[in-house]
Amino acid sequence: METYKHILLAADFSENGGAVTERAKDLADKYQAKLSVVHVMDNLLITDAAYGSTIPFDLDLPAELMAAAKKRLAHLADKLAIPEANQWLEMGSPKLEIIRIAEENNVDLIIVGSHGRHGLALLLGSTANGVLHHAKCDVLAVRIKDA
Ligand code: AMP
């Protein structure tokens, strides 16, 4: 039977319950797969979920924000026993960067969270949707139960 060898968790730090993270860890253990994690700093908008405030900016990303994101990524990676070499902190469009990192590192399963949005939010698109439709490998969208 074909198994997954490299699983990529896309983390936006907005999760409360940790269901997406747990699923990634669980599947990596089950398949004895390498587990990597990526966080993308959106270069148009820093969301309140990740950093506590909403700050639009154009070009230069303040070093403190980068450092804060790195710290959060390292903390999450630590919990999952993911070595530094498998932690990716990128800047740009979350959808495009997640797909790029997956392709460049021979990832065969990407794990994202899904809020199960409807209506306008769905029309506007979401990261989960974008990854699902454009990734060349399998994508698992783990439903996040919104509080
Ligand atoms: P969204 O579609 O924006 O609600 O996000 C759904 C999922 O996409 C999240 O649970 C994450 O798995 C992933 N995601 C969204 N934004 C980012 C980001 N900036 N960096 C990494 N993963 C992200």
CSV table of N, CA, C and O in Angstrom, one decimal, residues 5-10 34 36-40 86 88 90 94-112 131-132 134-139:
chain,number,residue,atom,x,y,z
A,5,LYS,N,5.0,10.0,2.7
A,5,LYS,CA,6.3,10.1,3.2
A,5,LYS,C,6.7,11.4,3.8
A,5,LYS,O,7.6,11.5,4.6
A,6,HIS,N,6.0,12.4,3.3
A,6,HIS,CA,6.3,13.8,3.8
A,6,HIS,C,5.1,14.6,3.9
A,6,HIS,O,4.4,14.9,2.9
A,7,ILE,N,4.7,14.9,5.1
A,7,ILE,CA,3.5,15.6,5.4
A,7,ILE,C,3.8,17.1,5.8
A,7,ILE,O,4.7,17.3,6.6
A,8,LEU,N,3.0,18.0,5.2
A,8,LEU,CA,3.3,19.4,5.5
A,8,LEU,C,2.0,20.0,6.2
A,8,LEU,O,0.9,20.0,5.6
A,9,LEU,N,2.3,20.5,7.4
A,9,LEU,CA,1.2,21.2,8.1
A,9,LEU,C,1.2,22.7,7.8
A,9,LEU,O,2.3,23.3,8.0
A,10,ALA,N,0.1,23.2,7.3
A,10,ALA,CA,0.1,24.7,7.1
A,10,ALA,C,-0.6,25.3,8.4
A,10,ALA,O,-1.7,25.0,8.7
A,34,LYS,N,7.9,12.0,7.4
A,34,LYS,CA,8.5,13.2,7.9
A,34,LYS,C,7.4,14.3,8.0
A,34,LYS,O,6.5,14.4,7.2
A,36,SER,N,6.6,18.4,8.3
A,36,SER,CA,7.2,19.8,8.2
A,36,SER,C,6.0,20.7,8.5
A,36,SER,O,4.9,20.3,8.5
A,37,VAL,N,6.4,22.0,8.9
A,37,VAL,CA,5.4,23.0,9.1
A,37,VAL,C,5.7,24.2,8.4
A,37,VAL,O,6.9,24.6,8.3
A,38,VAL,N,4.7,24.9,7.9
A,38,VAL,CA,4.9,26.2,7.2
A,38,VAL,C,3.9,27.2,7.7
A,38,VAL,O,2.8,26.9,8.0
A,39,HIS,N,4.5,28.4,7.9
A,39,HIS,CA,3.6,29.6,8.2
A,39,HIS,C,4.0,30.7,7.2
A,39,HIS,O,5.2,30.9,7.0
A,40,VAL,N,3.0,31.3,6.7
A,40,VAL,CA,3.2,32.3,5.7
A,40,VAL,C,2.7,33.7,6.2
A,40,VAL,O,1.6,33.8,6.7
A,86,ASN,N,12.9,21.6,9.1
A,86,ASN,CA,11.6,21.4,8.5
A,86,ASN,C,10.6,22.4,8.9
A,86,ASN,O,9.4,22.2,8.8
A,88,TRP,N,9.2,26.2,8.0
A,88,TRP,CA,9.3,27.2,7.0
A,88,TRP,C,8.5,28.4,7.4
A,88,TRP,O,7.3,28.3,7.7
A,90,GLU,N,7.6,31.8,5.6
A,90,GLU,CA,7.6,32.5,4.3
A,90,GLU,C,6.8,33.8,4.3
A,90,GLU,O,6.0,34.0,5.2
A,94,PRO,N,-0.4,33.2,1.2
A,94,PRO,CA,-0.3,31.9,1.9
A,94,PRO,C,-0.6,30.7,0.9
A,94,PRO,O,0.2,29.7,0.9
A,95,LYS,N,-1.6,30.8,0.1
A,95,LYS,CA,-1.9,29.7,-0.8
A,95,LYS,C,-0.7,29.4,-1.7
A,95,LYS,O,-0.2,28.2,-1.8
A,96,LEU,N,-0.1,30.4,-2.3
A,96,LEU,CA,1.0,30.1,-3.3
A,96,LEU,C,2.3,29.6,-2.6
A,96,LEU,O,3.0,28.8,-3.1
A,97,GLU,N,2.5,30.2,-1.4
A,97,GLU,CA,3.7,29.8,-0.7
A,97,GLU,C,3.6,28.4,-0.1
A,97,GLU,O,4.6,27.6,-0.1
A,98,ILE,N,2.4,28.0,0.4
A,98,ILE,CA,2.2,26.6,0.9
A,98,ILE,C,2.5,25.6,-0.3
A,98,ILE,O,3.2,24.6,-0.1
A,99,ILE,N,1.9,26.0,-1.4
A,99,ILE,CA,2.0,25.1,-2.6
A,99,ILE,C,3.5,25.0,-3.1
A,99,ILE,O,4.0,23.9,-3.4
A,100,ARG,N,4.2,26.2,-3.1
A,100,ARG,CA,5.6,26.2,-3.5
A,100,ARG,C,6.4,25.3,-2.6
A,100,ARG,O,7.2,24.5,-3.0
A,101,ILE,N,6.3,25.5,-1.3
A,101,ILE,CA,7.1,24.8,-0.3
A,101,ILE,C,6.8,23.3,-0.5
A,101,ILE,O,7.7,22.5,-0.4
A,102,ALA,N,5.5,22.9,-0.7
A,102,ALA,CA,5.2,21.5,-0.8
A,102,ALA,C,5.9,20.9,-2.1
A,102,ALA,O,6.5,19.9,-2.0
A,103,GLU,N,5.8,21.7,-3.2
A,103,GLU,CA,6.4,21.2,-4.4
A,103,GLU,C,8.0,21.1,-4.3
A,103,GLU,O,8.6,20.1,-4.7
A,104,GLU,N,8.6,22.1,-3.7
A,104,GLU,CA,10.0,22.1,-3.6
A,104,GLU,C,10.6,21.0,-2.7
A,104,GLU,O,11.8,20.7,-2.7
A,105,ASN,N,9.7,20.5,-1.8
A,105,ASN,CA,10.2,19.6,-0.8
A,105,ASN,C,9.6,18.2,-0.9
A,105,ASN,O,9.6,17.4,0.1
A,106,ASN,N,9.1,17.9,-2.1
A,106,ASN,CA,8.5,16.6,-2.3
A,106,ASN,C,7.4,16.2,-1.3
A,106,ASN,O,7.4,15.0,-0.8
A,107,VAL,N,6.6,17.1,-0.9
A,107,VAL,CA,5.6,16.8,0.1
A,107,VAL,C,4.5,16.0,-0.6
A,107,VAL,O,4.1,16.4,-1.8
A,108,ASP,N,4.0,15.0,0.0
A,108,ASP,CA,2.9,14.2,-0.7
A,108,ASP,C,1.5,14.4,0.0
A,108,ASP,O,0.5,13.9,-0.4
A,109,LEU,N,1.5,15.1,1.2
A,109,LEU,CA,0.2,15.4,1.8
A,109,LEU,C,0.3,16.7,2.5
A,109,LEU,O,1.2,16.9,3.4
A,110,ILE,N,-0.6,17.7,2.2
A,110,ILE,CA,-0.7,19.0,2.8
A,110,ILE,C,-1.9,18.9,3.8
A,110,ILE,O,-3.0,18.5,3.4
A,111,ILE,N,-1.7,19.4,5.0
A,111,ILE,CA,-2.8,19.4,5.9
A,111,ILE,C,-3.2,20.9,6.2
A,111,ILE,O,-2.3,21.7,6.7
A,112,VAL,N,-4.4,21.3,6.0
A,112,VAL,CA,-4.9,22.6,6.3
A,112,VAL,C,-6.1,22.5,7.1
A,112,VAL,O,-6.8,21.5,7.2
A,131,VAL,N,-5.5,26.0,-1.8
A,131,VAL,CA,-4.5,24.9,-1.7
A,131,VAL,C,-5.1,23.6,-2.3
A,131,VAL,O,-4.5,22.9,-3.1
A,132,LEU,N,-6.4,23.4,-1.9
A,132,LEU,CA,-7.1,22.2,-2.4
A,132,LEU,C,-7.2,22.1,-3.9
A,132,LEU,O,-7.0,21.1,-4.5
A,134,HIS,N,-5.2,23.8,-6.2
A,134,HIS,CA,-4.0,24.0,-7.0
A,134,HIS,C,-2.9,23.1,-6.6
A,134,HIS,O,-1.9,23.1,-7.4
A,135,ALA,N,-2.9,22.5,-5.5
A,135,ALA,CA,-1.8,21.6,-5.1
A,135,ALA,C,-1.7,20.4,-6.0
A,135,ALA,O,-2.8,19.9,-6.4
A,136,LYS,N,-0.5,19.9,-6.2
A,136,LYS,CA,-0.4,18.7,-7.1
A,136,LYS,C,-0.5,17.4,-6.3
A,136,LYS,O,-0.6,16.4,-6.8
A,137,CYS,N,-0.3,17.6,-4.9
A,137,CYS,CA,-0.3,16.4,-4.1
A,137,CYS,C,-1.7,16.3,-3.4
A,137,CYS,O,-2.5,17.2,-3.5
A,138,ASP,N,-1.9,15.3,-2.5
A,138,ASP,CA,-3.1,15.2,-1.8
A,138,ASP,C,-3.2,16.4,-0.7
A,138,ASP,O,-2.1,16.9,-0.2
A,139,VAL,N,-4.4,16.7,-0.4
A,139,VAL,CA,-4.6,17.8,0.6
A,139,VAL,C,-5.7,17.3,1.5
A,139,VAL,O,-6.8,16.8,1.1
